[in-house]
Structure formats: C-alpha cells, structure tokens
Coordinates of C-alpha atoms and ligand atoms in Angstrom, one line a residue:
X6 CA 85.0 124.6 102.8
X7 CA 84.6 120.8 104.1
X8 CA 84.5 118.1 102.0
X9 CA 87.3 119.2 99.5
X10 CA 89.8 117.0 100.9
X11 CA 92.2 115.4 98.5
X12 CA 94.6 112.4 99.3
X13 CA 98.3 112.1 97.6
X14 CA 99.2 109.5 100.0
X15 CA 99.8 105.8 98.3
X16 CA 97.0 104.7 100.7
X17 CA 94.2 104.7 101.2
X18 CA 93.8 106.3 97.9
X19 CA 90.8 108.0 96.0
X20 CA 87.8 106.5 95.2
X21 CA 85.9 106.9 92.7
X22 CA 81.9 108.3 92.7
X23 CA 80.6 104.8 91.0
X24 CA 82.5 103.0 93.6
X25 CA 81.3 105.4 96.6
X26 CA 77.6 104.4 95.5
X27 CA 78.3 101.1 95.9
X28 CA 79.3 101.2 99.2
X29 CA 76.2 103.0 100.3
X30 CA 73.9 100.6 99.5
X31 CA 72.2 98.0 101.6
X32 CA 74.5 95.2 102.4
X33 CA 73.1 91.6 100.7
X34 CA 73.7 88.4 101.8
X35 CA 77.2 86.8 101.7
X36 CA 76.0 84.0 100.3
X37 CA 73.0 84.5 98.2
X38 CA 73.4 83.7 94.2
X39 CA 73.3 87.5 93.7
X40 CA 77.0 87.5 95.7
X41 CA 78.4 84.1 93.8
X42 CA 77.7 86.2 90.7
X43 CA 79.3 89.2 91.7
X44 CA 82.7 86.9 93.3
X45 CA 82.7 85.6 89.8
X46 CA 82.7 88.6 88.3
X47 CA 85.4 90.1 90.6
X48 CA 87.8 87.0 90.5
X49 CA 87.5 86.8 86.9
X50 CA 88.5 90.7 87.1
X51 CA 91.5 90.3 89.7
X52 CA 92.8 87.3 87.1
X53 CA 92.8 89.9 84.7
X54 CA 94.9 92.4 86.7
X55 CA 97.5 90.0 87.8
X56 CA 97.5 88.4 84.5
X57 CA 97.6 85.2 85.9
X58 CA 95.3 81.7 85.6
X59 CA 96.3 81.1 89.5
X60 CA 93.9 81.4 92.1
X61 CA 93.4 85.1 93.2
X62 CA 92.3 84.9 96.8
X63 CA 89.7 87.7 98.2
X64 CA 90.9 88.0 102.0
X65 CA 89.0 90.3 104.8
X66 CA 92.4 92.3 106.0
X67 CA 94.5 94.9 105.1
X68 CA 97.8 94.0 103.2
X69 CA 99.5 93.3 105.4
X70 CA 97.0 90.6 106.2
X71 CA 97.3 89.2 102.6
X72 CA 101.2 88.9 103.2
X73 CA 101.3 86.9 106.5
X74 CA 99.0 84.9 104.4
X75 CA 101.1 84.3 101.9
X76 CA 104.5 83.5 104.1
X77 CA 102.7 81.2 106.3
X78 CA 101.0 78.8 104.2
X79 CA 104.2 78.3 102.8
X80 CA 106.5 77.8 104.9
X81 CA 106.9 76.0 108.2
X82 CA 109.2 77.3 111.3
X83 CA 112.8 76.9 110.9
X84 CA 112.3 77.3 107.2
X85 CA 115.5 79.1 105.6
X86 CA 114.4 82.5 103.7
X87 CA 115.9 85.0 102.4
X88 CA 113.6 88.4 102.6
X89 CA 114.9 91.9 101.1
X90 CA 114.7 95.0 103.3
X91 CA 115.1 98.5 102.1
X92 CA 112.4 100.4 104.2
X93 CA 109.6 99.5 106.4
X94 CA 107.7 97.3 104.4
X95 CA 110.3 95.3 103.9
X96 CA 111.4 95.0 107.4
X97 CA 107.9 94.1 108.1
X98 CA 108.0 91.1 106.2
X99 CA 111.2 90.0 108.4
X100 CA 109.5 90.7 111.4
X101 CA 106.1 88.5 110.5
X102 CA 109.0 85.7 109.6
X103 CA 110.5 85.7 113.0
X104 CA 106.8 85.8 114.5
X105 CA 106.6 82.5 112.7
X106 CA 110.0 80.6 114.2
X107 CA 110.9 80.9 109.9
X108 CA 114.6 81.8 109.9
X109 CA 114.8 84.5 107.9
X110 CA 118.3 86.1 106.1
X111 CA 117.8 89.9 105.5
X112 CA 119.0 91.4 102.0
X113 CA 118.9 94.9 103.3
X114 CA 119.9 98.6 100.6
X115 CA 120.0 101.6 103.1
X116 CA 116.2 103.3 102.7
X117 CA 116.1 105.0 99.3
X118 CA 118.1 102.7 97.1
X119 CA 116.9 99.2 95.4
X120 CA 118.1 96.0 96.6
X121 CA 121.0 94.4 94.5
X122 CA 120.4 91.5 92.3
X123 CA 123.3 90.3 93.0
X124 CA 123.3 89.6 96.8
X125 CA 120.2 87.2 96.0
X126 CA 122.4 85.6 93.6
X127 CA 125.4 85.5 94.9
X128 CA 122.8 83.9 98.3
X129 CA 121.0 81.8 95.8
X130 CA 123.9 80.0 94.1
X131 CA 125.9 79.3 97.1
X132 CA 122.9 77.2 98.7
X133 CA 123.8 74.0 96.8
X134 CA 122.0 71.9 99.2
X135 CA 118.5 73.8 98.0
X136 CA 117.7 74.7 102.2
X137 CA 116.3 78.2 100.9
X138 CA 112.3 77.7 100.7
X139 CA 111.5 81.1 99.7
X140 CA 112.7 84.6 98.9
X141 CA 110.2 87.6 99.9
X142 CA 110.9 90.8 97.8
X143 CA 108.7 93.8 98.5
X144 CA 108.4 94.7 94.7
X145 CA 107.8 98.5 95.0
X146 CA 108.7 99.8 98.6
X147 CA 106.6 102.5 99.3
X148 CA 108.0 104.1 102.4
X149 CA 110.7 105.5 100.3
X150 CA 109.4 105.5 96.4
X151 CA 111.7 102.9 95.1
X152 CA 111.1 99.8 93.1
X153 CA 113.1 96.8 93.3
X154 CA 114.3 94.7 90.2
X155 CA 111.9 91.8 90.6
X156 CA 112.2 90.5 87.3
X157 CA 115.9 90.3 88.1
X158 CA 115.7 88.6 91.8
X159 CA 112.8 86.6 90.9
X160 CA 115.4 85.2 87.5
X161 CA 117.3 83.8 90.2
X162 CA 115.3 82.5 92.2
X163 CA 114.0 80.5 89.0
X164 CA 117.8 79.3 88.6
X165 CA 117.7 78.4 92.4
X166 CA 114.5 76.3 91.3
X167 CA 113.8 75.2 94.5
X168 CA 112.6 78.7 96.2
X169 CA 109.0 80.1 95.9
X170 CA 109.2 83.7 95.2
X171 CA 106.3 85.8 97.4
X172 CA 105.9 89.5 96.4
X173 CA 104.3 92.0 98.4
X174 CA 102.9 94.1 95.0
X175 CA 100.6 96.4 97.2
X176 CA 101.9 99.5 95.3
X177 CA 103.0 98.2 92.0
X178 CA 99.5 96.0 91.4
X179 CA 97.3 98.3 89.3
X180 CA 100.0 101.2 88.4
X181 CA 103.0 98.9 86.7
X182 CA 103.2 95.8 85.0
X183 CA 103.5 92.5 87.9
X184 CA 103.1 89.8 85.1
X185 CA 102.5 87.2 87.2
X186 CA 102.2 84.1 84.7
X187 CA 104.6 85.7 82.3
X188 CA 107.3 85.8 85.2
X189 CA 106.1 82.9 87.1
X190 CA 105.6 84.6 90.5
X191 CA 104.4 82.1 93.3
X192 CA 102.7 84.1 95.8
X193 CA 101.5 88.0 95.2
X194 CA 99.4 90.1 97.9
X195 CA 97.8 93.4 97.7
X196 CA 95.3 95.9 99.6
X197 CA 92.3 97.2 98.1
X198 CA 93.1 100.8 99.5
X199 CA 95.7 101.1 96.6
X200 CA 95.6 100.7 93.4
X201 CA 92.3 99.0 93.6
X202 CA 90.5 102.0 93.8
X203 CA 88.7 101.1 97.0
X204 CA 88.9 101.9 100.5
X205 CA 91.0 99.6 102.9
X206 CA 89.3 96.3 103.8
X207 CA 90.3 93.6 101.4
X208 CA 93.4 91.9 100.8
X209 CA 94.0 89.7 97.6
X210 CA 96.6 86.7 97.5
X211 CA 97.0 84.9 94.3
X212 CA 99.2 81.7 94.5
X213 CA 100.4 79.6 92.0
X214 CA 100.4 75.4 91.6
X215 CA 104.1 75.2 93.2
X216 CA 103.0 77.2 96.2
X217 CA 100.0 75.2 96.4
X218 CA 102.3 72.0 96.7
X219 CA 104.1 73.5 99.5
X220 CA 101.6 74.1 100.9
X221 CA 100.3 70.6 101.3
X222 CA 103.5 70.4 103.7
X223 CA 103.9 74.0 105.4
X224 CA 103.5 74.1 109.1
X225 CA 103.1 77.8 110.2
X226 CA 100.2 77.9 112.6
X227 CA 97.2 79.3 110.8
X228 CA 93.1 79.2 111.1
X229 CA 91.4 82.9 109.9
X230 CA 94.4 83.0 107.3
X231 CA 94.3 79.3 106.0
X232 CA 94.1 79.8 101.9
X233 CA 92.9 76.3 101.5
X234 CA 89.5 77.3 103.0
X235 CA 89.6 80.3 100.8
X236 CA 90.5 77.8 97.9
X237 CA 87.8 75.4 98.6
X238 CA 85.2 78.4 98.9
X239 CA 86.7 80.2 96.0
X240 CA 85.4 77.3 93.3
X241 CA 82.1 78.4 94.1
X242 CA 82.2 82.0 94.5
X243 CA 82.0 82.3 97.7
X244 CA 84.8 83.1 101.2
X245 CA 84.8 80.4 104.0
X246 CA 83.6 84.0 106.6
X247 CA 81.7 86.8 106.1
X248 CA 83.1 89.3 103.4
X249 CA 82.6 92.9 103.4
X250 CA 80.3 92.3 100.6
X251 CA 80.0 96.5 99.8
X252 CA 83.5 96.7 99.6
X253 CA 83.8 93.6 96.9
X254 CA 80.4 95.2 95.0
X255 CA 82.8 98.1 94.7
X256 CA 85.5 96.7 93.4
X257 CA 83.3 94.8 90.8
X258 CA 82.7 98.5 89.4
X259 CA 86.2 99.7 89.8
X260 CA 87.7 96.5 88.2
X261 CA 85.2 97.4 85.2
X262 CA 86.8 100.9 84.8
X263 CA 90.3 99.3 85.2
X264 CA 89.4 96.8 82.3
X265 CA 87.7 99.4 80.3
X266 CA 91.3 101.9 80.7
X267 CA 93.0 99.1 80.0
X268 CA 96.7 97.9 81.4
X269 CA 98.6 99.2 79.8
X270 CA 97.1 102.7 79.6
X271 CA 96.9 102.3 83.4
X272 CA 100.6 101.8 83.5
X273 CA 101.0 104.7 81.0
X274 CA 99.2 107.2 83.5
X275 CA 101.2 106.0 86.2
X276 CA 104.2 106.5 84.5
X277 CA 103.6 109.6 82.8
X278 CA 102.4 110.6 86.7
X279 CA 105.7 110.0 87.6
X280 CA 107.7 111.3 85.4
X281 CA 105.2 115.4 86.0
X282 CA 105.8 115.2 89.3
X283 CA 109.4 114.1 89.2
X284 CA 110.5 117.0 86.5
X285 CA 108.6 119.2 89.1
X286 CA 110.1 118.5 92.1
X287 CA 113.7 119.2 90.0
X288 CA 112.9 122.2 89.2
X289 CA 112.2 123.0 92.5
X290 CA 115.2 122.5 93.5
X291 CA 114.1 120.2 96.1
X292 CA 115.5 116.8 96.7
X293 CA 114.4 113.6 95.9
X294 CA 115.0 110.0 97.4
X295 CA 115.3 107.4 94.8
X296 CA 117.1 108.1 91.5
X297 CA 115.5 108.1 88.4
X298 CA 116.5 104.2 87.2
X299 CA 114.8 103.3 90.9
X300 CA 111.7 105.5 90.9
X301 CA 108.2 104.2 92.1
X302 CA 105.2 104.1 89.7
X303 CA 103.4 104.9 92.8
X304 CA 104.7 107.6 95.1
X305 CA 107.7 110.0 94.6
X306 CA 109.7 110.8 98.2
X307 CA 110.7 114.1 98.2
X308 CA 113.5 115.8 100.5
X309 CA 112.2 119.4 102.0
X310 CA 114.7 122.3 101.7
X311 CA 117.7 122.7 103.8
X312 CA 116.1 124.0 106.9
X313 CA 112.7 123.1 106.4
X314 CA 110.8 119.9 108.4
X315 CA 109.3 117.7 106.0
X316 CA 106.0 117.7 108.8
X317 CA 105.7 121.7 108.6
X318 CA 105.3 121.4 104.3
X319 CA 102.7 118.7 105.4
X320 CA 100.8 120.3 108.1
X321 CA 100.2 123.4 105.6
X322 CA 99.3 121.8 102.6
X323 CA 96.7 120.4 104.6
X324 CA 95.3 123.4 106.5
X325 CA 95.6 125.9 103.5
X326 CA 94.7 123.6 101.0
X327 CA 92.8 120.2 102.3
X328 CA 95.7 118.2 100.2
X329 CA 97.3 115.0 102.2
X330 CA 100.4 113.8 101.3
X331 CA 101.7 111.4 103.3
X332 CA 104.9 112.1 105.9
X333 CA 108.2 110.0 106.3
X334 CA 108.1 106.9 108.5
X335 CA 110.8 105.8 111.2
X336 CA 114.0 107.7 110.5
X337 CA 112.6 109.6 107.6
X338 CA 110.1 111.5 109.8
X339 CA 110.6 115.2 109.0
X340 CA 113.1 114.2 106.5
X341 CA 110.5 113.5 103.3
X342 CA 107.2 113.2 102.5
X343 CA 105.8 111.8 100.1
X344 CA 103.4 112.8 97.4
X345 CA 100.8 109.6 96.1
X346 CA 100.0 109.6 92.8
X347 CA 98.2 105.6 93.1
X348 CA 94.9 104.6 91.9
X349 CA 92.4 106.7 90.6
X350 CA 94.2 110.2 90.3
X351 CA 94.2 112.1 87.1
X352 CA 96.7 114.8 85.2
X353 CA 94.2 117.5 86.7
X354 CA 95.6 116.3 90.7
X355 CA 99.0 116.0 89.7
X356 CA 98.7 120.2 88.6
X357 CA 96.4 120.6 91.6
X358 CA 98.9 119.0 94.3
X359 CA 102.2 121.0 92.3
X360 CA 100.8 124.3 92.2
X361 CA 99.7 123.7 96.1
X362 CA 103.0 122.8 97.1
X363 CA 104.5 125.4 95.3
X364 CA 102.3 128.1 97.2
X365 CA 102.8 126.3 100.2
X366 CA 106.9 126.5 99.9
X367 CA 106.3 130.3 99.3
X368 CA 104.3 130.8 102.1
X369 CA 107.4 129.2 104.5
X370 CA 109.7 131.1 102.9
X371 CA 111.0 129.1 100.4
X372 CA 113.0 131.6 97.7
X373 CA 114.7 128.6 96.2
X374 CA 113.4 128.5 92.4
X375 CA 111.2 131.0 90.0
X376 CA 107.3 130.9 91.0
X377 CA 105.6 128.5 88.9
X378 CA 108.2 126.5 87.9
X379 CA 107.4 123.4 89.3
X380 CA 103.9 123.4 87.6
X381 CA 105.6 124.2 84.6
X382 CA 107.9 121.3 84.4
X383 CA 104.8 119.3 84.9
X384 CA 103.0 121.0 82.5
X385 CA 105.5 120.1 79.8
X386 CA 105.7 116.4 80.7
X387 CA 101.8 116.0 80.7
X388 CA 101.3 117.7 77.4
X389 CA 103.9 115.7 75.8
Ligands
LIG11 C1 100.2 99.7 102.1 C2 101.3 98.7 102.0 C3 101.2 97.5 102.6 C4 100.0 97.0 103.4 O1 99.8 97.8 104.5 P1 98.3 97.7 105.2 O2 98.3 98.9 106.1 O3 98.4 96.4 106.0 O4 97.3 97.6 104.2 C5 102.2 96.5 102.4 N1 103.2 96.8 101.6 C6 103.3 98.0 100.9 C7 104.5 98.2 100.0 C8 102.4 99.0 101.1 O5 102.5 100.1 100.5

C-alpha cells in the first residue's frame, strides 16, 4: 500500500489533484504572453490573499528566502532592530540580521508562549531619538504552535512611527486573517509549501510605499534578492530570472479554489481545525504546548505521555499508517510533535490523523484515556 501517504506537517503541505496536473505539464516559456497572462492572474490573486494594494512579489526560494528579502532591502548594517524570538523561526530571523552587520535586539518568550506586547512597547517608547528602523515579528511561530499578537506589536510600532514592521506570515497567510492594508503591515513573506497549496519553490514578499522609500536608502548587500528588479519586472508580468513557471501555473489554480472558498470560510476551516484537534488531544489526556488564547491556526504541538518519546509516536504513525506529522525541533526533539492541519486538509483528515494516533498510542501502551475518545471530542466540534 504505496502512495497513501498523508502529510500533517505545516509544510510542505497537501496539494491538491488540479494543482498536481499543473505541475505535470510541459513547462512554457518564462516569458511568452501566455506567462504575463498567467503572472497577472496570480498577482491579482496574491493581492487578494493579503488584502493588500502593495506589490506582492513572486520570488524563486523557500521562505526563508522571501524573509532575507524582506530584512535586507530595508535595512542597511548597523541598523537598530528589534526582532521577537520565541522558537526557531524566530531566532532565524536574528541570525539572517547578524549575517547582515544589522544590530539586532532580541524580544525573546521561552518556546511555547507568545511574545509580550509590552516589551515592544515598553522598547518602542523609550527610543525617543527614532534609531529603531524596523521590528521583525514572526506572526504565527510554527516550531511550537503559537501565534503572536501582531495586531498589538505592530500598534506600536505605528505609535513608534518611525519603524517598518516585517512579518514572517508563512503559517498564518492562507489559514487566519494578516490584513495587510487594514493593519498597515510593511513587509510580509510567505512559502508556497503552506498555505498556498503548492509544493515548496516560491516565496512571496509584498511590501508597502514606506518600505519602498527605505528602500531607496537601505544598504544590505543584495543581487538575486534585490526587490526593485522584481518591482520593475512585476509591472509587466513578468520576474527579472527564470521562474518555476509549473509551480506559479499551479498556484493560478489553487489561488482560484482559495477565491472560490473564500477568506473567511478559509479562516473558518482553519479554526474550526483547531479547535477538533485541540478538544482531542484534551481528552487524551495528552499535553499541549501553547494555551488556548495562544494557539496556532496552523499546527497544534502536542506533549507525548509521561514516558513516551515524541519520535517513537512519530515513527509509528508513519509505518502503521503512512501519516507524517512533523517532530520537535532543537530542544523540543522527542519532547512534541506536531500535528499540521495547513492548507488544503479537510474535516475527513482531521478524523483520519485522530483516530490514527489514537490506535497508535494503544499500540505503545498508552492506557491513559477511554478508546475513542479523542475522535469523539473531534467529532463533536466538527459537527457543531
Ligand atoms: C516554513 C516556515 C518558514 C520558511 O521555511 P522554508 O523552509 O525556508 O520555506 C518561515 N517561517 C515559518 C514560521 C515557517 O513555518
């Protein structure tokens, strides 16, 4: 039984049949009308997911391609920013700052809670002289399943008026609500492998007038990353280098299933995702990392029973069952793992991966709640 494989990870995530065909078609050329129209299409589309008039920027790279883009045509080296860690995606953002010679201040919440509010403020106010040039917040963090209060942070960094705000939304794009007009955020990247629908290959950067003036002055080496070529291109439907022109064909078919959903049905399923497999990891008496007013749209971290490595959970539900969920990282290695419910996934997967890892908790000798339980719990949010 090959072939049944099923990913709950939050990335890459599954792909839909309509989008699959696309890819296996002949490529066509990169810069033939028939492409422009497609770019059009797609950009139009991406507009419409970020809700947002700013340029939306198509990028050849993962996400974390589309990030470094959007901290270094910023910025320039021995820019002051302030950059919020509370897992590894978070820490990665520090990490391509110091890469850069940009001095970066870390707002760090131990792995598993949201960043406070009130640090950036309390950061914010005191810089009187207006040094801070930006403030990096990793909107949903999805090592650990915890979203941090943007609209908050990003409130004061509007008071600040001075700071761009730049928002890693790889996991909240496409399964919560990023407003990005209505709350005025600067810079936003994402990765196709999430909640695009699509596999990994593309990442998207929309920036906004303000970032655009800074970065008439920003400094941070850059060539394959520059955003004013993709700019310049971008008015005409077309990328300044070869695009993976399957993958963006793709997305033209999955950004016509997002639009036809709608967003705030999307955000609805995510939720209501969420919420199943939360109620059914309760009453299965197993732990969970972020609390309920913290808890990701897009992934749910889940602590094993005492005694039990997080790894072994993952190594069965894979053998017995062909289901991926994805594992802790750093620290949290054997410690969670984490169950993906980004993208295109459906009430039918949320039952499927439950009732897997409740058989698969039997099966290593896990007594700790009634048989069926779990699926129960989900049952009764799904049908609510
Ligand atoms: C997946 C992800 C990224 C990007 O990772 P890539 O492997 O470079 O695509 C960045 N931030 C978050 C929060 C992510 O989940």
């Amino acid at each position: 039984m090959d072939d049944k494989l099923m990913l709950m990870i939050p990335g890459p995530t599954p792909v839909p049949e309509q989008a699959l065909l696309a890819l296996a078609k002949h490529p066509i050329g990169h810069r033939s009308g028939e492409f422009s129209k497609v770019m059009a299409e797609v950009t139009e589309g991406l507009k419409w997911l970020h809700q947002t008039q700013n340029d939306v920027l198509v990028l050849t790279a993962s996400g974390t391609g589309a990030l470094e883009a959007g901290i270094i045509n910023f910025l320039s080296p021995g820019d002051r920013v302030l950059c919020g860690a509370n897992g590894k995606f978070g820490e990665r953002w520090v990490e391509v700052c110091t890469a850069y010679g940009i001095q970066v201040e870390t707002i760090s919440a131990p792995w598993g809670q949201a960043l406070d509010p009130e640090a950036f403020r309390l950061q914010l106010e005191a810089d009187t002289a207006k040094e801070i040039k930006a403030v990096i917040i990793t909107h949903s963090e999805t090592s650990t399943g915890v979203v941090n209060d943007l609209e908050t942070i990003n409130r004061h960094v509007k008071a600040h008026g001075q700071a761009l705000i730049i928002v890693d939304a790889v996991t909240s794009l496409g399964a919560m609500n990023v407003p990005v007009d209505a709350w005025d955020l600067d810079v936003v990247g994402s990765g196709s492998q999430k909640g695009y629908m699509i596999p990994p290959g593309l990442g998207f950067v929309s920036v906004s007038p303000k970032a655009w003036e800074a970065y008439k002055t920003a400094k941070c080496p850059r060539y394959y990353l520059d955003l004013g070529k993709y700019r310049k291109d971008a008015a005409k439907n077309s990328t300044p280098y070869t695009t993976p022109v399957n993958l963006v064909i793709a997305l033209q078919t999955t950004l016509r299933m997002m639009r036809e959903e709608g967003l705030e049905q999307i955000f609805a399923r995510h939720s209501r995702h969420r919420a199943a497999t939360r109620a059914a990891i309760k009453a299965l008496n197993l732990g969970l990392l972020a609390d309920d007013a913290s808890a990701a749209y897009s992934i749910t971290a889940v602590q094993p029973p005492e005694g039990l490595d997080a790894e072994k959970i993952r190594s069965v539900l894979k053998k017995q069952f062909s289901i991926v969920m994805a594992g802790g990282q750093d620290h949290l290695k054997g410690k969670i793992f984490r169950i993906g419910h980004l993208g295109f996934v459906s009430d039918r997967d949320i039952l499927t991966a439950i009732s897997a890892l409740e058989a698969t908790l039997r099966e290593l000798g896990y007594e700790g709640a009634v048989p069926g339980a779990g699926v129960a719990a989900a049952v009764r949010v799904l049908a609510s």
